[in-house]
PDB file of C-alpha atoms in Angstrom:
ATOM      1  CA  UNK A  11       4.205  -0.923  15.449  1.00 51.00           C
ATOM      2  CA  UNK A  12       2.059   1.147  17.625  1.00 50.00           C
ATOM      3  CA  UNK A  13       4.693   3.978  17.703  1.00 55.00           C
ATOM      4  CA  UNK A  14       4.160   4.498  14.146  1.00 55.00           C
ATOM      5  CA  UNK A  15       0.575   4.490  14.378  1.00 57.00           C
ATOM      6  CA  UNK A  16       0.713   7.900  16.658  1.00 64.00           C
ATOM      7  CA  UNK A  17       0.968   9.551  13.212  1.00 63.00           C
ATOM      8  CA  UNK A  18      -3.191   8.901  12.946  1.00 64.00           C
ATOM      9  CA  UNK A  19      -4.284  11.870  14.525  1.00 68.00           C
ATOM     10  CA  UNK A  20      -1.286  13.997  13.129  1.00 66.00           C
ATOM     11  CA  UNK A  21      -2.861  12.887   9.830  1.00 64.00           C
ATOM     12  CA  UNK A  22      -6.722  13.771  10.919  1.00 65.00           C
ATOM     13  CA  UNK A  23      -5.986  17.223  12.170  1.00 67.00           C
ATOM     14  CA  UNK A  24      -3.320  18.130   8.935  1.00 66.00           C
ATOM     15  CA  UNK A  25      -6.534  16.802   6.670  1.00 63.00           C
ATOM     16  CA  UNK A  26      -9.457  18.892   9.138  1.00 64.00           C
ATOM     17  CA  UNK A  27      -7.338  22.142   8.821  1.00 67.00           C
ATOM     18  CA  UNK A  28      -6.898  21.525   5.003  1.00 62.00           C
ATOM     19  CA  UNK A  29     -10.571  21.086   3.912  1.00 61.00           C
ATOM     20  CA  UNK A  30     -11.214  24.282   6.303  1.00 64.00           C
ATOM     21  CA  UNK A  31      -9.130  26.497   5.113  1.00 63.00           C
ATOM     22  CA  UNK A  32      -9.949  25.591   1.441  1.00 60.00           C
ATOM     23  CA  UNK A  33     -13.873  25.527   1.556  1.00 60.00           C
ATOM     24  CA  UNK A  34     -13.432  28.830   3.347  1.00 62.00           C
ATOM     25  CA  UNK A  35     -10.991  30.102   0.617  1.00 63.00           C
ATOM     26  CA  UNK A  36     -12.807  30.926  -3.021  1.00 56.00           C
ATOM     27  CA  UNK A  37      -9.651  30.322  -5.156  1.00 62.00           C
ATOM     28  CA  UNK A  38      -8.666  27.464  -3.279  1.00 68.00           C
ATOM     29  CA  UNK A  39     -10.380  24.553  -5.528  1.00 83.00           C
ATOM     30  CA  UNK A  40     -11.871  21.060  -3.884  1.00 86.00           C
ATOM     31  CA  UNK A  41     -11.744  18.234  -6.731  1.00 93.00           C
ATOM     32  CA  UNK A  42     -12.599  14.539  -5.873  1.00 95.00           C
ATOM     33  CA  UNK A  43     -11.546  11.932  -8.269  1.00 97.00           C
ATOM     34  CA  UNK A  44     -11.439   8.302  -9.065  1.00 98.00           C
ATOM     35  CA  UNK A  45      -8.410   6.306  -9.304  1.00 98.00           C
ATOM     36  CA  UNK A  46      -7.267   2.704 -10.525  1.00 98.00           C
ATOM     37  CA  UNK A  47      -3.953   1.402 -10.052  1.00 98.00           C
ATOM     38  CA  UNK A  48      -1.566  -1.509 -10.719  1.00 98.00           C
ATOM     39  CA  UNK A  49       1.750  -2.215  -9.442  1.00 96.00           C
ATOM     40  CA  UNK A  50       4.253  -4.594  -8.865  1.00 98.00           C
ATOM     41  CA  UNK A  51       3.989  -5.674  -5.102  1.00 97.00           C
ATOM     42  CA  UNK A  52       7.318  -6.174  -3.465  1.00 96.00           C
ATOM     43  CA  UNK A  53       7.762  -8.315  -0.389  1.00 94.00           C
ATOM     44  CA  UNK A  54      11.078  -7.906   1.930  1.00 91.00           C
ATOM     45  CA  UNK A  55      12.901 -10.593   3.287  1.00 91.00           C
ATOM     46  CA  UNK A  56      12.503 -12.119   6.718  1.00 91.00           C
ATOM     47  CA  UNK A  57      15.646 -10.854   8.556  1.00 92.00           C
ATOM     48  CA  UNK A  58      16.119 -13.327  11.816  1.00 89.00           C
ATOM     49  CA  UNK A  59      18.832 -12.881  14.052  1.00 86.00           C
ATOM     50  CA  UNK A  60      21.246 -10.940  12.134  1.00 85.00           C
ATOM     51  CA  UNK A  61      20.522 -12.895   8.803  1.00 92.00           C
ATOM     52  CA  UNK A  62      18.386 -12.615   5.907  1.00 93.00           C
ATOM     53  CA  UNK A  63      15.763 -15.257   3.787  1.00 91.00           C
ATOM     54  CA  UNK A  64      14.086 -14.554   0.708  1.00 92.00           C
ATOM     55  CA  UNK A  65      10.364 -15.914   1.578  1.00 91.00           C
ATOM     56  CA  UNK A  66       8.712 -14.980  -1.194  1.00 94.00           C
ATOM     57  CA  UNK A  67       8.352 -13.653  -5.033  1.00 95.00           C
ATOM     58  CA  UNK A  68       7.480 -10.245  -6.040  1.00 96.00           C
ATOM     59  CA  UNK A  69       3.661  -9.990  -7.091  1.00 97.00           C
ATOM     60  CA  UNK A  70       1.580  -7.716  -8.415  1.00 97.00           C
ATOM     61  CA  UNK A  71      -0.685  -5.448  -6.710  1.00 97.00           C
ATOM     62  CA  UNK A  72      -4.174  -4.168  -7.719  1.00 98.00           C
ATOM     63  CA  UNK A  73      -6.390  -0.940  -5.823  1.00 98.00           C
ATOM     64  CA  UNK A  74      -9.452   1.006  -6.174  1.00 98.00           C
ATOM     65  CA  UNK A  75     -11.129   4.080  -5.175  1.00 98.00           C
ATOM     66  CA  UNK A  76     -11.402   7.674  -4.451  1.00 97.00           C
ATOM     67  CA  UNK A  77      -9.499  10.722  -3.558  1.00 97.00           C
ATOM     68  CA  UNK A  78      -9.659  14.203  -2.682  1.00 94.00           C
ATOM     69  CA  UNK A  79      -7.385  16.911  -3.832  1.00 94.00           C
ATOM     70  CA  UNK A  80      -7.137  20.232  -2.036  1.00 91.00           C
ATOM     71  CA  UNK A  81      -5.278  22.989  -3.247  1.00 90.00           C
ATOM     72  CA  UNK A  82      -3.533  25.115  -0.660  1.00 87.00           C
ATOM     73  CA  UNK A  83      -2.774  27.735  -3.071  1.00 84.00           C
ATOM     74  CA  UNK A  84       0.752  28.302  -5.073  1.00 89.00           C
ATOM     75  CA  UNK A  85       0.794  25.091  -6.281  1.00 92.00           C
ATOM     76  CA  UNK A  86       1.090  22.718  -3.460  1.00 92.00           C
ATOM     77  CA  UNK A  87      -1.965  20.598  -2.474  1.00 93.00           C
ATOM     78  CA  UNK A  88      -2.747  17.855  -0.223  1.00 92.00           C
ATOM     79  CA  UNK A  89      -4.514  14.837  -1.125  1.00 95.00           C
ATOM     80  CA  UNK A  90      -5.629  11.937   0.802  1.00 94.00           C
ATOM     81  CA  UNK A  91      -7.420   8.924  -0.786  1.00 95.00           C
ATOM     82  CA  UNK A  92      -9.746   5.817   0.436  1.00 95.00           C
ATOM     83  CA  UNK A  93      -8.767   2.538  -2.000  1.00 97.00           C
ATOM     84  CA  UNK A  94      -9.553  -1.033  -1.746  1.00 98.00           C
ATOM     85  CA  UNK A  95      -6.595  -3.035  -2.327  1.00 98.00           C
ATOM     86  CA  UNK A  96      -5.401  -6.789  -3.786  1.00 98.00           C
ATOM     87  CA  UNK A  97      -1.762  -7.656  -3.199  1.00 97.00           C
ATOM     88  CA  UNK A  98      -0.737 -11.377  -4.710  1.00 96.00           C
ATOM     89  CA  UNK A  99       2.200 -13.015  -4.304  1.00 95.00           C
ATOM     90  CA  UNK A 100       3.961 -16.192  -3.993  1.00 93.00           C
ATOM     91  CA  UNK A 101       6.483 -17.999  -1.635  1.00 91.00           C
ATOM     92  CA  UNK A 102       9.584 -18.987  -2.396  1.00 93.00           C
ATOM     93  CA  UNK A 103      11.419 -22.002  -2.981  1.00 86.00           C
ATOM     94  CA  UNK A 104       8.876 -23.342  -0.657  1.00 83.00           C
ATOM     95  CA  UNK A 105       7.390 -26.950  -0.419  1.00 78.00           C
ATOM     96  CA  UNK A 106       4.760 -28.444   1.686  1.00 75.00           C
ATOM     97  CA  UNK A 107       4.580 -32.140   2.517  1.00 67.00           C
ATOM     98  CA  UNK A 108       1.916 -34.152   3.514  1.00 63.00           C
ATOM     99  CA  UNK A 109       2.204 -36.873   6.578  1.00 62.00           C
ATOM    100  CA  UNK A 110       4.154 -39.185   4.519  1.00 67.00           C
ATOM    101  CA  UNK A 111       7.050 -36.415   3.547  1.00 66.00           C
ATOM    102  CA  UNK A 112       5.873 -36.634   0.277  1.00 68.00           C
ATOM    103  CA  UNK A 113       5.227 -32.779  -1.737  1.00 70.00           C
ATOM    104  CA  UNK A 114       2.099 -31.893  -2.160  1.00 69.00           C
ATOM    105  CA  UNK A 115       2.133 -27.922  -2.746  1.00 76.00           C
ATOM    106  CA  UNK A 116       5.468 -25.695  -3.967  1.00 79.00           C
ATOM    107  CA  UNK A 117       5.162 -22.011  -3.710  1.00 87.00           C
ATOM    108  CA  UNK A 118       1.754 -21.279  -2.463  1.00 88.00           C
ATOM    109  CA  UNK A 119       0.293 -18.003  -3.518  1.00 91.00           C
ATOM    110  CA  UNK A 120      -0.613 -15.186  -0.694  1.00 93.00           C
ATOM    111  CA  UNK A 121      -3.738 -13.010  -1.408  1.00 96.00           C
ATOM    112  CA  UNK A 122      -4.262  -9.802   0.401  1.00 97.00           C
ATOM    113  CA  UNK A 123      -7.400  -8.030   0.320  1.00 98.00           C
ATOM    114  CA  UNK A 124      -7.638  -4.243   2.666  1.00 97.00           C
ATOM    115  CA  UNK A 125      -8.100  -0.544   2.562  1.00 97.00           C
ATOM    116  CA  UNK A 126      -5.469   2.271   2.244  1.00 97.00           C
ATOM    117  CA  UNK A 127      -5.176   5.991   3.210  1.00 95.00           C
ATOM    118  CA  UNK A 128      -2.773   7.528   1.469  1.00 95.00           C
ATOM    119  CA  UNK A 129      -1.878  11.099   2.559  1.00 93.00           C
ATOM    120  CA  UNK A 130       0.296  12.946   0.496  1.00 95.00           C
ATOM    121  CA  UNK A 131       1.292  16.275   0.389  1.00 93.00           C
ATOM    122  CA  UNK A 132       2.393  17.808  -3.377  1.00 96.00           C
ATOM    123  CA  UNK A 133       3.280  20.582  -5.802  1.00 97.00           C
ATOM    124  CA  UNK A 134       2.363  20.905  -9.184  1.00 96.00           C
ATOM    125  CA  UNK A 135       4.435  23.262 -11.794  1.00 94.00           C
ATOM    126  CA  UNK A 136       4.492  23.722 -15.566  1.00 93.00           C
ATOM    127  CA  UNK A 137       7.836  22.440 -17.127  1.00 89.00           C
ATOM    128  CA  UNK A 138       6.691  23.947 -20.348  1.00 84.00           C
ATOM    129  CA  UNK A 139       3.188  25.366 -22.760  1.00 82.00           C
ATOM    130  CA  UNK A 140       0.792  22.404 -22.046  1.00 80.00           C
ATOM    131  CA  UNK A 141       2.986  20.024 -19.800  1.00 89.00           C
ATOM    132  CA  UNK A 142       2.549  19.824 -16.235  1.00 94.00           C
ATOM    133  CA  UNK A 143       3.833  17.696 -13.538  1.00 97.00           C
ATOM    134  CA  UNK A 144       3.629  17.530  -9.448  1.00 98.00           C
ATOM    135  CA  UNK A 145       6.137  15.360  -6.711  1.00 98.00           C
ATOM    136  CA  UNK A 146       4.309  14.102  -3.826  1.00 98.00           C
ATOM    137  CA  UNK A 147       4.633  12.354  -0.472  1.00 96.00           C
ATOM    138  CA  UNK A 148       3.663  11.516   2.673  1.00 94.00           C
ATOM    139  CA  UNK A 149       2.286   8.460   4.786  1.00 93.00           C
ATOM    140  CA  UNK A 150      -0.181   5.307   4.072  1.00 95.00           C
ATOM    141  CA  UNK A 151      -2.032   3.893   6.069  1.00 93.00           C
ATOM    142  CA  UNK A 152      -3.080   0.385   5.274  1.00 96.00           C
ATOM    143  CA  UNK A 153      -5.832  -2.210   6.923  1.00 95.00           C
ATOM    144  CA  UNK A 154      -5.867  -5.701   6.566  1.00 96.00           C
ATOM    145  CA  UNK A 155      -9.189  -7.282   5.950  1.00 96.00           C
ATOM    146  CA  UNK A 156      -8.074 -10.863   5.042  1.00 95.00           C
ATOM    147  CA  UNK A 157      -4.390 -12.503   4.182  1.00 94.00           C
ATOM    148  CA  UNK A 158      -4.906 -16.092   2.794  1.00 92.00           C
ATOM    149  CA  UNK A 159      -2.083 -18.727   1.258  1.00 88.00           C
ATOM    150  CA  UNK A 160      -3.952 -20.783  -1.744  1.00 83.00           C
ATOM    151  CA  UNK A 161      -3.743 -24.312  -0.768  1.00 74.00           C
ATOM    152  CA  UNK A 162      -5.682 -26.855  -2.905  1.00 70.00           C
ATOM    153  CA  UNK A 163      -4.672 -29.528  -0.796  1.00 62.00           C
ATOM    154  CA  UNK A 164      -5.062 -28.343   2.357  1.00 63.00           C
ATOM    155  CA  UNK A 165      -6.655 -31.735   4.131  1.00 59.00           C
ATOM    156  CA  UNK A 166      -3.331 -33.112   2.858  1.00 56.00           C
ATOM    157  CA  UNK A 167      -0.801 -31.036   5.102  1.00 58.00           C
ATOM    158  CA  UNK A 168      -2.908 -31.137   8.671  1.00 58.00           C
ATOM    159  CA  UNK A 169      -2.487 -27.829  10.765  1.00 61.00           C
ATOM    160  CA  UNK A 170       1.454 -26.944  11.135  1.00 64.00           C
ATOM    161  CA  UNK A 171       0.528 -24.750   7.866  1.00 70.00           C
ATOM    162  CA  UNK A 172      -1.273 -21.797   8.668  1.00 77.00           C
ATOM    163  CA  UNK A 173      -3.549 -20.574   5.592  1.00 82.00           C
ATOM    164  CA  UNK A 174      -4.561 -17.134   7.476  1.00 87.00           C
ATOM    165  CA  UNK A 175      -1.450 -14.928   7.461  1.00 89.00           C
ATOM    166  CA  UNK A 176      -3.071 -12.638  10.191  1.00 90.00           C
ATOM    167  CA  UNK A 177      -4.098 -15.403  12.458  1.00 78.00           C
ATOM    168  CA  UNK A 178      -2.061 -16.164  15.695  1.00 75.00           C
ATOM    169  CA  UNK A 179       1.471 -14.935  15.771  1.00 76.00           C
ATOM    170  CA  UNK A 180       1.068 -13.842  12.059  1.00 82.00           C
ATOM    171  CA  UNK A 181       1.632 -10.716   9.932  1.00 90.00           C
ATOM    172  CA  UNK A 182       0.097  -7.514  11.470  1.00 91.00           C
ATOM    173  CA  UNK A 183      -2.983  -6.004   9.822  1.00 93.00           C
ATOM    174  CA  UNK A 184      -1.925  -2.226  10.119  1.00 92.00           C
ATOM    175  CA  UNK A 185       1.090  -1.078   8.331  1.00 94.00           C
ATOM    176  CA  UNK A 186       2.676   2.172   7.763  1.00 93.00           C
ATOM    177  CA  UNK A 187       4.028   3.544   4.450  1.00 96.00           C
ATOM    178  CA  UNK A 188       5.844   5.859   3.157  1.00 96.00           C
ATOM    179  CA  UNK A 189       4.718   6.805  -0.825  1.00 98.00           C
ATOM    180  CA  UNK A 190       6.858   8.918  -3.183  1.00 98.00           C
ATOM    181  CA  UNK A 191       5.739   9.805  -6.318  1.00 98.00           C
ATOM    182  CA  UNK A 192       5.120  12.108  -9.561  1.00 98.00           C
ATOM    183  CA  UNK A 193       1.982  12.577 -10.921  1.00 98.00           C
ATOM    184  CA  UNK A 194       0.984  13.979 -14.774  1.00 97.00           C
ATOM    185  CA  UNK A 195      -1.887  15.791 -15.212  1.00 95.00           C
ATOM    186  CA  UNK A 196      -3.766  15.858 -18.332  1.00 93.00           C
ATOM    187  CA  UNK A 197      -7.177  17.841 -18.942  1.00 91.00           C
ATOM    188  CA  UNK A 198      -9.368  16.162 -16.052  1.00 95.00           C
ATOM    189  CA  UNK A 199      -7.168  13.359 -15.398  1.00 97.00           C
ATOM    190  CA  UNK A 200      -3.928  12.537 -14.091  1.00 98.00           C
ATOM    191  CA  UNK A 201      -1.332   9.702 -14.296  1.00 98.00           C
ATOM    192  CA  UNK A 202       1.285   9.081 -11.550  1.00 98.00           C
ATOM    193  CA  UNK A 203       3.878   6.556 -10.687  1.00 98.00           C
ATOM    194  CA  UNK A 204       5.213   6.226  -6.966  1.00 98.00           C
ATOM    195  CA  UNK A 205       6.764   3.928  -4.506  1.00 98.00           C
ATOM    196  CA  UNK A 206       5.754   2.523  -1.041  1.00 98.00           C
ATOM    197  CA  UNK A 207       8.537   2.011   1.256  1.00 97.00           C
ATOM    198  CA  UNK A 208       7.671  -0.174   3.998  1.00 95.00           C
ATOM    199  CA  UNK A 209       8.335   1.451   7.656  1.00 93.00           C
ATOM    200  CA  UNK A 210       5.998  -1.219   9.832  1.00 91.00           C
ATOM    201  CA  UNK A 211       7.329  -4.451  10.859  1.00 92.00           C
ATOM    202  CA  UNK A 212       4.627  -6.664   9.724  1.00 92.00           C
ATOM    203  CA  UNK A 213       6.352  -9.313  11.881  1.00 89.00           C
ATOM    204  CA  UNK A 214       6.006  -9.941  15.856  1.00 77.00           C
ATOM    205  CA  UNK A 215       8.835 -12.071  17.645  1.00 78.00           C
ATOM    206  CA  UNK A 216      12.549 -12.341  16.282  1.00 85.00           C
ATOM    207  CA  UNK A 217      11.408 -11.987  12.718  1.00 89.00           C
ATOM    208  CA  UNK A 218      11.294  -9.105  10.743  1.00 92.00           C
ATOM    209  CA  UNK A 219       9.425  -8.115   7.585  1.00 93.00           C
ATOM    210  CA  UNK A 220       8.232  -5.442   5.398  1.00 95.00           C
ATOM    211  CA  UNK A 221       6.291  -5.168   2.345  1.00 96.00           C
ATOM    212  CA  UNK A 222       7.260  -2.442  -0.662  1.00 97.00           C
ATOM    213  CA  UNK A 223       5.968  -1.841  -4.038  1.00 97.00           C
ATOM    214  CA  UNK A 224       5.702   0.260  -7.398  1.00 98.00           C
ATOM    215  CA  UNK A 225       3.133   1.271  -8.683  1.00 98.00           C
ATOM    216  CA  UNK A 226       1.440   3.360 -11.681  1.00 98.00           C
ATOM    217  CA  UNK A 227      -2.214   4.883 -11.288  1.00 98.00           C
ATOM    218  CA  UNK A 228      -4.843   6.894 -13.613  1.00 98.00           C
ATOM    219  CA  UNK A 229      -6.811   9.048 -11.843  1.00 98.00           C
ATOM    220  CA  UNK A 230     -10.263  11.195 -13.378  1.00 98.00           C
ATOM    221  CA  UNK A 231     -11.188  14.259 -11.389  1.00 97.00           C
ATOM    222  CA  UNK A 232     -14.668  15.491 -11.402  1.00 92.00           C
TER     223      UNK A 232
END
């Protein structure tokens, strides 16, 4: 995981240079903006040892915040973002028993809350009068602030069942993404779909693990 995290100051210096050069530059415009988005929150399977389990359902996925688009000039821009995020999902064909091997829970939900820094780098062009469009990439960054399984009988299933998915040898709380995406810009505002591909193994030990998802945002730009 750390390897991929070397990207941080890659990502600091690309974003210092970019703000520069554009507050120094009249005809390079500075707009911030809001965005909302909702997606579809994808979870990977746990591959262990040259095989493959489903562990849990797809979800949805919820974020929050603001972003900052630079232009560079001849349509391309670069625009990095700060959003709150809520991922929910579910296990699997997954059953918890209590002392007696009798089931108490089946398919506990998993409720992520964090922040996200997406950095992606674009360019915008007119397919025709009045409609405009832009592809984008580039890397997210993403920080776990809590990862909790919904158990409402917890007192039930004693200790083997961990509730805190980042607690000791559990998921990692930094992961890197990759997003892809195409945004549509109307007036002041802007509507884009993308993907995030997983590249951190959320995983330590012999399992491995990755979360994806798709997901479609509005964005207002002041």
């Amino acid at each position: 995981m750390m390897r991929h995290l070397r990207i941080i100051p890659l990502i600091i210096l690309l974003l210092l240079s970019a703000y520069s050069r554009a507050a120094e530059n009249a005809d390079n415009r500075i707009l911030w903006g809001a965005r909302a988005a909702i997606g579809l929150e994808i979870p990977g399977k746990w591959h262990v040892n040259g095989t493959s389990v489903k562990m849990f359902r797809p979800g949805a996925s919820f974020t929050l915040g603001g972003v900052c688009n630079i232009d560079l000039s001849k349509g391309f821009y670069l625009e990095p973002g700060l959003l709150f995020f809520c991922d929910r999902y579910a296990y699997d064909n997954l059953v918890l028993a209590d002392s007696q091997g009798e089931p108490v829970i089946s398919d506990p939900k998993v409720t992520k809350l964090g922040l996200r820094l997406p950095v992606v780098a674009g360019y915008s062009f007119s397919i025709s009068d009045g409609f405009d469009m832009a592809v984008y990439t580039g890397p997210q960054i993403s920080y776990g602030i809590s990862a909790r399984v919904s158990t409402k009988h917890k007192d039930l299933i004693g200790n083997d069942f961990s509730t805190n998915l980042y607690g000791t040898n559990g998921q990692n709380r930094l992961d890197l993404a990759w997003k892809i995406g195409l945004m549509f810009p109307f007036g002041t505002s802007a509507v884009s779909i993308d993907t995030d591909l997983g590249i951190t193994d959320l995983m330590s030990g012999p399992v491995s693990f990755r979360e994806n998802r798709l997901s479609i945002a509005y964005t207002y730009y002041f």
